[in-house]
Amino acid sequence: MAKATDIRPASSGGAASERSRTTAETAEIREALVARLNELQAEYDQALSAITELSRERLADSAGDDQADTGTKTFEREQEITLANNLLERITQVERAIDRLGQGNYGWCEKCGNQIPVERLAAFPSATLCVSCKQLEERR
């Protein structure tokens, strides 16, 4: 699987000619993103199956539960749903990165238009903001 660090960085700036990648580089990035998407989708499907199975078990085993048992089961169910929702959000981010790659915008900040450092893309392949813009966003 190709990593973002395998891609040669273009020089900084926003000119269209500087945003072009070779077909091979684009294919490597797409392959890595699709592989990540497949991994996340498998995790999500597994999480949904686990939630469904645990819900069945809880319904069958809820006779005689007191308030503490009910509260614990509710808390656990909410945690599982939150984890599944986080996976779904990550899936959406990777799908968006694949779309941006197809449009030629992958690796460029959506706010300032500067190139996103290769190191950031290696750590977070679906990044849409450079480090500076992300820091500004998080402060708000």
PDB file of N, CA and C in Angstrom, residues 52-134:
ATOM      1  N   THR A  52     -25.742  -5.029  17.002  1.00  0.00           N
ATOM      2  CA  THR A  52     -26.988  -5.778  16.812  1.00  0.00           C
ATOM      3  C   THR A  52     -27.017  -7.008  17.716  1.00  0.00           C
ATOM      4  N   GLU A  53     -25.936  -7.751  17.747  1.00  0.00           N
ATOM      5  CA  GLU A  53     -25.867  -8.959  18.572  1.00  0.00           C
ATOM      6  C   GLU A  53     -25.993  -8.620  20.055  1.00  0.00           C
ATOM      7  N   LEU A  54     -25.288  -7.591  20.498  1.00  0.00           N
ATOM      8  CA  LEU A  54     -25.370  -7.205  21.907  1.00  0.00           C
ATOM      9  C   LEU A  54     -26.763  -6.699  22.274  1.00  0.00           C
ATOM     10  N   SER A  55     -27.419  -6.033  21.347  1.00  0.00           N
ATOM     11  CA  SER A  55     -28.788  -5.565  21.604  1.00  0.00           C
ATOM     12  C   SER A  55     -29.731  -6.740  21.795  1.00  0.00           C
ATOM     13  N   ARG A  56     -29.556  -7.766  20.986  1.00  0.00           N
ATOM     14  CA  ARG A  56     -30.377  -8.969  21.132  1.00  0.00           C
ATOM     15  C   ARG A  56     -30.147  -9.627  22.489  1.00  0.00           C
ATOM     16  N   GLU A  57     -28.870  -9.729  22.868  1.00  0.00           N
ATOM     17  CA  GLU A  57     -28.532 -10.344  24.150  1.00  0.00           C
ATOM     18  C   GLU A  57     -29.104  -9.544  25.313  1.00  0.00           C
ATOM     19  N   ARG A  58     -29.027  -8.225  25.217  1.00  0.00           N
ATOM     20  CA  ARG A  58     -29.534  -7.376  26.296  1.00  0.00           C
ATOM     21  C   ARG A  58     -31.047  -7.497  26.442  1.00  0.00           C
ATOM     22  N   LEU A  59     -31.746  -7.596  25.322  1.00  0.00           N
ATOM     23  CA  LEU A  59     -33.201  -7.737  25.384  1.00  0.00           C
ATOM     24  C   LEU A  59     -33.591  -9.058  26.028  1.00  0.00           C
ATOM     25  N   ALA A  60     -32.870 -10.102  25.673  1.00  0.00           N
ATOM     26  CA  ALA A  60     -33.181 -11.427  26.209  1.00  0.00           C
ATOM     27  C   ALA A  60     -32.777 -11.565  27.674  1.00  0.00           C
ATOM     28  N   ASP A  61     -31.791 -10.764  28.094  1.00  0.00           N
ATOM     29  CA  ASP A  61     -31.239 -10.926  29.434  1.00  0.00           C
ATOM     30  C   ASP A  61     -31.573  -9.742  30.345  1.00  0.00           C
ATOM     31  N   SER A  62     -32.648  -9.037  30.073  1.00  0.00           N
ATOM     32  CA  SER A  62     -32.936  -7.848  30.872  1.00  0.00           C
ATOM     33  C   SER A  62     -33.935  -8.090  31.992  1.00  0.00           C
ATOM     34  N   ALA A  63     -34.488  -9.273  32.090  1.00  0.00           N
ATOM     35  CA  ALA A  63     -35.448  -9.567  33.162  1.00  0.00           C
ATOM     36  C   ALA A  63     -34.759  -9.481  34.514  1.00  0.00           C
ATOM     37  N   GLY A  64     -35.363  -8.750  35.422  1.00  0.00           N
ATOM     38  CA  GLY A  64     -34.830  -8.638  36.764  1.00  0.00           C
ATOM     39  C   GLY A  64     -33.749  -7.593  36.932  1.00  0.00           C
ATOM     40  N   ASP A  65     -33.486  -6.800  35.913  1.00  0.00           N
ATOM     41  CA  ASP A  65     -32.468  -5.751  36.018  1.00  0.00           C
ATOM     42  C   ASP A  65     -32.962  -4.633  36.934  1.00  0.00           C
ATOM     43  N   ASP A  66     -32.066  -4.123  37.733  1.00  0.00           N
ATOM     44  CA  ASP A  66     -32.409  -2.950  38.529  1.00  0.00           C
ATOM     45  C   ASP A  66     -31.967  -1.700  37.764  1.00  0.00           C
ATOM     46  N   GLN A  67     -32.116  -0.541  38.361  1.00  0.00           N
ATOM     47  CA  GLN A  67     -31.793   0.708  37.676  1.00  0.00           C
ATOM     48  C   GLN A  67     -30.312   0.792  37.317  1.00  0.00           C
ATOM     49  N   ALA A  68     -29.462   0.299  38.189  1.00  0.00           N
ATOM     50  CA  ALA A  68     -28.020   0.344  37.917  1.00  0.00           C
ATOM     51  C   ALA A  68     -27.665  -0.520  36.707  1.00  0.00           C
ATOM     52  N   ASP A  69     -28.256  -1.709  36.612  1.00  0.00           N
ATOM     53  CA  ASP A  69     -28.007  -2.582  35.465  1.00  0.00           C
ATOM     54  C   ASP A  69     -28.489  -1.920  34.179  1.00  0.00           C
ATOM     55  N   THR A  70     -29.678  -1.345  34.233  1.00  0.00           N
ATOM     56  CA  THR A  70     -30.236  -0.684  33.053  1.00  0.00           C
ATOM     57  C   THR A  70     -29.364   0.490  32.633  1.00  0.00           C
ATOM     58  N   GLY A  71     -28.906   1.261  33.605  1.00  0.00           N
ATOM     59  CA  GLY A  71     -28.033   2.397  33.307  1.00  0.00           C
ATOM     60  C   GLY A  71     -26.718   1.964  32.697  1.00  0.00           C
ATOM     61  N   THR A  72     -26.144   0.906  33.222  1.00  0.00           N
ATOM     62  CA  THR A  72     -24.883   0.392  32.686  1.00  0.00           C
ATOM     63  C   THR A  72     -25.059  -0.080  31.251  1.00  0.00           C
ATOM     64  N   LYS A  73     -26.126  -0.798  30.996  1.00  0.00           N
ATOM     65  CA  LYS A  73     -26.376  -1.291  29.633  1.00  0.00           C
ATOM     66  C   LYS A  73     -26.619  -0.136  28.668  1.00  0.00           C
ATOM     67  N   THR A  74     -27.321   0.876  29.119  1.00  0.00           N
ATOM     68  CA  THR A  74     -27.568   2.044  28.271  1.00  0.00           C
ATOM     69  C   THR A  74     -26.257   2.757  27.963  1.00  0.00           C
ATOM     70  N   PHE A  75     -25.417   2.929  28.969  1.00  0.00           N
ATOM     71  CA  PHE A  75     -24.124   3.571  28.777  1.00  0.00           C
ATOM     72  C   PHE A  75     -23.267   2.790  27.786  1.00  0.00           C
ATOM     73  N   GLU A  76     -23.216   1.484  27.930  1.00  0.00           N
ATOM     74  CA  GLU A  76     -22.423   0.647  27.024  1.00  0.00           C
ATOM     75  C   GLU A  76     -22.949   0.737  25.595  1.00  0.00           C
ATOM     76  N   ARG A  77     -24.271   0.727  25.441  1.00  0.00           N
ATOM     77  CA  ARG A  77     -24.867   0.829  24.108  1.00  0.00           C
ATOM     78  C   ARG A  77     -24.521   2.174  23.469  1.00  0.00           C
ATOM     79  N   GLU A  78     -24.591   3.248  24.248  1.00  0.00           N
ATOM     80  CA  GLU A  78     -24.251   4.573  23.725  1.00  0.00           C
ATOM     81  C   GLU A  78     -22.787   4.651  23.317  1.00  0.00           C
ATOM     82  N   GLN A  79     -21.907   4.012  24.088  1.00  0.00           N
ATOM     83  CA  GLN A  79     -20.486   3.973  23.730  1.00  0.00           C
ATOM     84  C   GLN A  79     -20.281   3.248  22.404  1.00  0.00           C
ATOM     85  N   GLU A  80     -20.934   2.125  22.238  1.00  0.00           N
ATOM     86  CA  GLU A  80     -20.803   1.346  21.003  1.00  0.00           C
ATOM     87  C   GLU A  80     -21.324   2.133  19.804  1.00  0.00           C
ATOM     88  N   ILE A  81     -22.428   2.817  19.982  1.00  0.00           N
ATOM     89  CA  ILE A  81     -22.993   3.621  18.898  1.00  0.00           C
ATOM     90  C   ILE A  81     -22.068   4.792  18.561  1.00  0.00           C
ATOM     91  N   THR A  82     -21.478   5.407  19.574  1.00  0.00           N
ATOM     92  CA  THR A  82     -20.537   6.502  19.346  1.00  0.00           C
ATOM     93  C   THR A  82     -19.328   6.019  18.556  1.00  0.00           C
ATOM     94  N   LEU A  83     -18.808   4.855  18.908  1.00  0.00           N
ATOM     95  CA  LEU A  83     -17.672   4.299  18.162  1.00  0.00           C
ATOM     96  C   LEU A  83     -18.047   4.028  16.709  1.00  0.00           C
ATOM     97  N   ALA A  84     -19.239   3.501  16.479  1.00  0.00           N
ATOM     98  CA  ALA A  84     -19.698   3.242  15.111  1.00  0.00           C
ATOM     99  C   ALA A  84     -19.863   4.555  14.352  1.00  0.00           C
ATOM    100  N   ASN A  85     -20.385   5.582  15.011  1.00  0.00           N
ATOM    101  CA  ASN A  85     -20.534   6.883  14.356  1.00  0.00           C
ATOM    102  C   ASN A  85     -19.186   7.507  14.021  1.00  0.00           C
ATOM    103  N   ASN A  86     -18.193   7.310  14.890  1.00  0.00           N
ATOM    104  CA  ASN A  86     -16.841   7.796  14.600  1.00  0.00           C
ATOM    105  C   ASN A  86     -16.265   7.096  13.367  1.00  0.00           C
ATOM    106  N   LEU A  87     -16.490   5.803  13.272  1.00  0.00           N
ATOM    107  CA  LEU A  87     -16.036   5.068  12.085  1.00  0.00           C
ATOM    108  C   LEU A  87     -16.723   5.599  10.832  1.00  0.00           C
ATOM    109  N   LEU A  88     -18.012   5.861  10.931  1.00  0.00           N
ATOM    110  CA  LEU A  88     -18.756   6.389   9.791  1.00  0.00           C
ATOM    111  C   LEU A  88     -18.213   7.753   9.366  1.00  0.00           C
ATOM    112  N   GLU A  89     -17.856   8.584  10.326  1.00  0.00           N
ATOM    113  CA  GLU A  89     -17.276   9.897  10.021  1.00  0.00           C
ATOM    114  C   GLU A  89     -15.927   9.738   9.310  1.00  0.00           C
ATOM    115  N   ARG A  90     -15.122   8.798   9.770  1.00  0.00           N
ATOM    116  CA  ARG A  90     -13.830   8.553   9.117  1.00  0.00           C
ATOM    117  C   ARG A  90     -14.018   8.025   7.701  1.00  0.00           C
ATOM    118  N   ILE A  91     -15.033   7.192   7.496  1.00  0.00           N
ATOM    119  CA  ILE A  91     -15.350   6.700   6.152  1.00  0.00           C
ATOM    120  C   ILE A  91     -15.705   7.873   5.253  1.00  0.00           C
ATOM    121  N   THR A  92     -16.520   8.774   5.743  1.00  0.00           N
ATOM    122  CA  THR A  92     -16.918   9.956   4.980  1.00  0.00           C
ATOM    123  C   THR A  92     -15.705  10.808   4.618  1.00  0.00           C
ATOM    124  N   GLN A  93     -14.770  10.961   5.558  1.00  0.00           N
ATOM    125  CA  GLN A  93     -13.560  11.742   5.299  1.00  0.00           C
ATOM    126  C   GLN A  93     -12.714  11.111   4.194  1.00  0.00           C
ATOM    127  N   VAL A  94     -12.577   9.797   4.216  1.00  0.00           N
ATOM    128  CA  VAL A  94     -11.777   9.125   3.187  1.00  0.00           C
ATOM    129  C   VAL A  94     -12.480   9.220   1.833  1.00  0.00           C
ATOM    130  N   GLU A  95     -13.801   9.070   1.816  1.00  0.00           N
ATOM    131  CA  GLU A  95     -14.546   9.212   0.556  1.00  0.00           C
ATOM    132  C   GLU A  95     -14.357  10.616  -0.013  1.00  0.00           C
ATOM    133  N   ARG A  96     -14.359  11.605   0.863  1.00  0.00           N
ATOM    134  CA  ARG A  96     -14.162  12.985   0.427  1.00  0.00           C
ATOM    135  C   ARG A  96     -12.746  13.174  -0.128  1.00  0.00           C
ATOM    136  N   ALA A  97     -11.766  12.544   0.508  1.00  0.00           N
ATOM    137  CA  ALA A  97     -10.390  12.627   0.011  1.00  0.00           C
ATOM    138  C   ALA A  97     -10.278  12.011  -1.377  1.00  0.00           C
ATOM    139  N   ILE A  98     -10.966  10.902  -1.601  1.00  0.00           N
ATOM    140  CA  ILE A  98     -10.956  10.263  -2.921  1.00  0.00           C
ATOM    141  C   ILE A  98     -11.590  11.200  -3.953  1.00  0.00           C
ATOM    142  N   ASP A  99     -12.685  11.854  -3.585  1.00  0.00           N
ATOM    143  CA  ASP A  99     -13.325  12.822  -4.485  1.00  0.00           C
ATOM    144  C   ASP A  99     -12.383  13.982  -4.793  1.00  0.00           C
ATOM    145  N   ARG A 100     -11.706  14.493  -3.758  1.00  0.00           N
ATOM    146  CA  ARG A 100     -10.761  15.606  -3.955  1.00  0.00           C
ATOM    147  C   ARG A 100      -9.608  15.181  -4.862  1.00  0.00           C
ATOM    148  N   LEU A 101      -9.177  13.942  -4.734  1.00  0.00           N
ATOM    149  CA  LEU A 101      -8.110  13.430  -5.594  1.00  0.00           C
ATOM    150  C   LEU A 101      -8.562  13.447  -7.047  1.00  0.00           C
ATOM    151  N   GLY A 102      -9.789  13.010  -7.284  1.00  0.00           N
ATOM    152  CA  GLY A 102     -10.329  13.006  -8.640  1.00  0.00           C
ATOM    153  C   GLY A 102     -10.461  14.401  -9.228  1.00  0.00           C
ATOM    154  N   GLN A 103     -10.699  15.382  -8.370  1.00  0.00           N
ATOM    155  CA  GLN A 103     -10.846  16.761  -8.825  1.00  0.00           C
ATOM    156  C   GLN A 103      -9.505  17.484  -8.935  1.00  0.00           C
ATOM    157  N   GLY A 104      -8.440  16.853  -8.460  1.00  0.00           N
ATOM    158  CA  GLY A 104      -7.119  17.477  -8.497  1.00  0.00           C
ATOM    159  C   GLY A 104      -6.847  18.388  -7.317  1.00  0.00           C
ATOM    160  N   ASN A 105      -7.661  18.319  -6.272  1.00  0.00           N
ATOM    161  CA  ASN A 105      -7.498  19.189  -5.105  1.00  0.00           C
ATOM    162  C   ASN A 105      -6.887  18.486  -3.908  1.00  0.00           C
ATOM    163  N   TYR A 106      -6.578  17.216  -4.036  1.00  0.00           N
ATOM    164  CA  TYR A 106      -6.033  16.467  -2.902  1.00  0.00           C
ATOM    165  C   TYR A 106      -4.642  16.991  -2.559  1.00  0.00           C
ATOM    166  N   GLY A 107      -4.413  17.214  -1.263  1.00  0.00           N
ATOM    167  CA  GLY A 107      -3.107  17.683  -0.815  1.00  0.00           C
ATOM    168  C   GLY A 107      -2.984  19.188  -0.763  1.00  0.00           C
ATOM    169  N   TRP A 108      -4.089  19.890  -1.007  1.00  0.00           N
ATOM    170  CA  TRP A 108      -4.095  21.354  -0.983  1.00  0.00           C
ATOM    171  C   TRP A 108      -5.137  21.832   0.011  1.00  0.00           C
ATOM    172  N   CYS A 109      -4.776  22.808   0.812  1.00  0.00           N
ATOM    173  CA  CYS A 109      -5.646  23.329   1.866  1.00  0.00           C
ATOM    174  C   CYS A 109      -6.900  23.962   1.264  1.00  0.00           C
ATOM    175  N   GLU A 110      -8.050  23.610   1.832  1.00  0.00           N
ATOM    176  CA  GLU A 110      -9.318  24.158   1.353  1.00  0.00           C
ATOM    177  C   GLU A 110      -9.493  25.629   1.707  1.00  0.00           C
ATOM    178  N   LYS A 111      -8.808  26.099   2.758  1.00  0.00           N
ATOM    179  CA  LYS A 111      -8.972  27.493   3.178  1.00  0.00           C
ATOM    180  C   LYS A 111      -7.982  28.426   2.502  1.00  0.00           C
ATOM    181  N   CYS A 112      -6.702  28.130   2.635  1.00  0.00           N
ATOM    182  CA  CYS A 112      -5.688  29.069   2.136  1.00  0.00           C
ATOM    183  C   CYS A 112      -5.127  28.689   0.771  1.00  0.00           C
ATOM    184  N   GLY A 113      -5.344  27.462   0.337  1.00  0.00           N
ATOM    185  CA  GLY A 113      -4.860  27.026  -0.972  1.00  0.00           C
ATOM    186  C   GLY A 113      -3.421  26.568  -0.993  1.00  0.00           C
ATOM    187  N   ASN A 114      -2.739  26.609   0.143  1.00  0.00           N
ATOM    188  CA  ASN A 114      -1.351  26.152   0.205  1.00  0.00           C
ATOM    189  C   ASN A 114      -1.302  24.633   0.240  1.00  0.00           C
ATOM    190  N   GLN A 115      -0.137  24.121  -0.115  1.00  0.00           N
ATOM    191  CA  GLN A 115       0.042  22.674  -0.098  1.00  0.00           C
ATOM    192  C   GLN A 115       0.068  22.161   1.335  1.00  0.00           C
ATOM    193  N   ILE A 116      -0.612  21.053   1.563  1.00  0.00           N
ATOM    194  CA  ILE A 116      -0.583  20.389   2.869  1.00  0.00           C
ATOM    195  C   ILE A 116       0.705  19.575   2.918  1.00  0.00           C
ATOM    196  N   PRO A 117       1.500  19.720   3.981  1.00  0.00           N
ATOM    197  CA  PRO A 117       2.771  18.984   4.049  1.00  0.00           C
ATOM    198  C   PRO A 117       2.564  17.473   3.896  1.00  0.00           C
ATOM    199  N   VAL A 118       3.499  16.854   3.221  1.00  0.00           N
ATOM    200  CA  VAL A 118       3.435  15.410   2.974  1.00  0.00           C
ATOM    201  C   VAL A 118       3.387  14.643   4.294  1.00  0.00           C
ATOM    202  N   GLU A 119       4.086  15.146   5.304  1.00  0.00           N
ATOM    203  CA  GLU A 119       4.097  14.481   6.605  1.00  0.00           C
ATOM    204  C   GLU A 119       2.687  14.448   7.207  1.00  0.00           C
ATOM    205  N   ARG A 120       1.956  15.548   7.039  1.00  0.00           N
ATOM    206  CA  ARG A 120       0.576  15.607   7.554  1.00  0.00           C
ATOM    207  C   ARG A 120      -0.304  14.620   6.810  1.00  0.00           C
ATOM    208  N   LEU A 121      -0.143  14.553   5.498  1.00  0.00           N
ATOM    209  CA  LEU A 121      -0.930  13.614   4.706  1.00  0.00           C
ATOM    210  C   LEU A 121      -0.576  12.165   5.040  1.00  0.00           C
ATOM    211  N   ALA A 122       0.684  11.935   5.388  1.00  0.00           N
ATOM    212  CA  ALA A 122       1.089  10.578   5.779  1.00  0.00           C
ATOM    213  C   ALA A 122       0.411  10.184   7.085  1.00  0.00           C
ATOM    214  N   ALA A 123       0.307  11.129   8.014  1.00  0.00           N
ATOM    215  CA  ALA A 123      -0.314  10.845   9.307  1.00  0.00           C
ATOM    216  C   ALA A 123      -1.834  10.843   9.213  1.00  0.00           C
ATOM    217  N   PHE A 124      -2.378  11.715   8.365  1.00  0.00           N
ATOM    218  CA  PHE A 124      -3.823  11.870   8.252  1.00  0.00           C
ATOM    219  C   PHE A 124      -4.170  12.050   6.767  1.00  0.00           C
ATOM    220  N   PRO A 125      -4.266  10.945   6.009  1.00  0.00           N
ATOM    221  CA  PRO A 125      -4.437  11.011   4.556  1.00  0.00           C
ATOM    222  C   PRO A 125      -5.676  11.761   4.071  1.00  0.00           C
ATOM    223  N   SER A 126      -6.672  11.919   4.929  1.00  0.00           N
ATOM    224  CA  SER A 126      -7.875  12.614   4.478  1.00  0.00           C
ATOM    225  C   SER A 126      -7.903  14.074   4.924  1.00  0.00           C
ATOM    226  N   ALA A 127      -6.736  14.618   5.292  1.00  0.00           N
ATOM    227  CA  ALA A 127      -6.654  16.018   5.723  1.00  0.00           C
ATOM    228  C   ALA A 127      -7.066  16.946   4.587  1.00  0.00           C
ATOM    229  N   THR A 128      -7.843  17.958   4.946  1.00  0.00           N
ATOM    230  CA  THR A 128      -8.273  18.951   3.954  1.00  0.00           C
ATOM    231  C   THR A 128      -7.753  20.342   4.293  1.00  0.00           C
ATOM    232  N   LEU A 129      -7.117  20.470   5.459  1.00  0.00           N
ATOM    233  CA  LEU A 129      -6.572  21.753   5.886  1.00  0.00           C
ATOM    234  C   LEU A 129      -5.098  21.605   6.232  1.00  0.00           C
ATOM    235  N   CYS A 130      -4.326  22.657   5.957  1.00  0.00           N
ATOM    236  CA  CYS A 130      -2.929  22.657   6.373  1.00  0.00           C
ATOM    237  C   CYS A 130      -2.892  22.799   7.894  1.00  0.00           C
ATOM    238  N   VAL A 131      -1.729  22.638   8.476  1.00  0.00           N
ATOM    239  CA  VAL A 131      -1.593  22.677   9.924  1.00  0.00           C
ATOM    240  C   VAL A 131      -2.041  24.029  10.481  1.00  0.00           C
ATOM    241  N   SER A 132      -1.636  25.121   9.851  1.00  0.00           N
ATOM    242  CA  SER A 132      -1.994  26.459  10.339  1.00  0.00           C
ATOM    243  C   SER A 132      -3.497  26.669  10.343  1.00  0.00           C
ATOM    244  N   CYS A 133      -4.161  26.339   9.250  1.00  0.00           N
ATOM    245  CA  CYS A 133      -5.614  26.526   9.157  1.00  0.00           C
ATOM    246  C   CYS A 133      -6.346  25.606  10.134  1.00  0.00           C
ATOM    247  N   LYS A 134      -5.845  24.396  10.327  1.00  0.00           N
ATOM    248  CA  LYS A 134      -6.463  23.467  11.267  1.00  0.00           C
ATOM    249  C   LYS A 134      -6.344  23.993  12.698  1.00  0.00           C
TER     250      LYS A 134
END
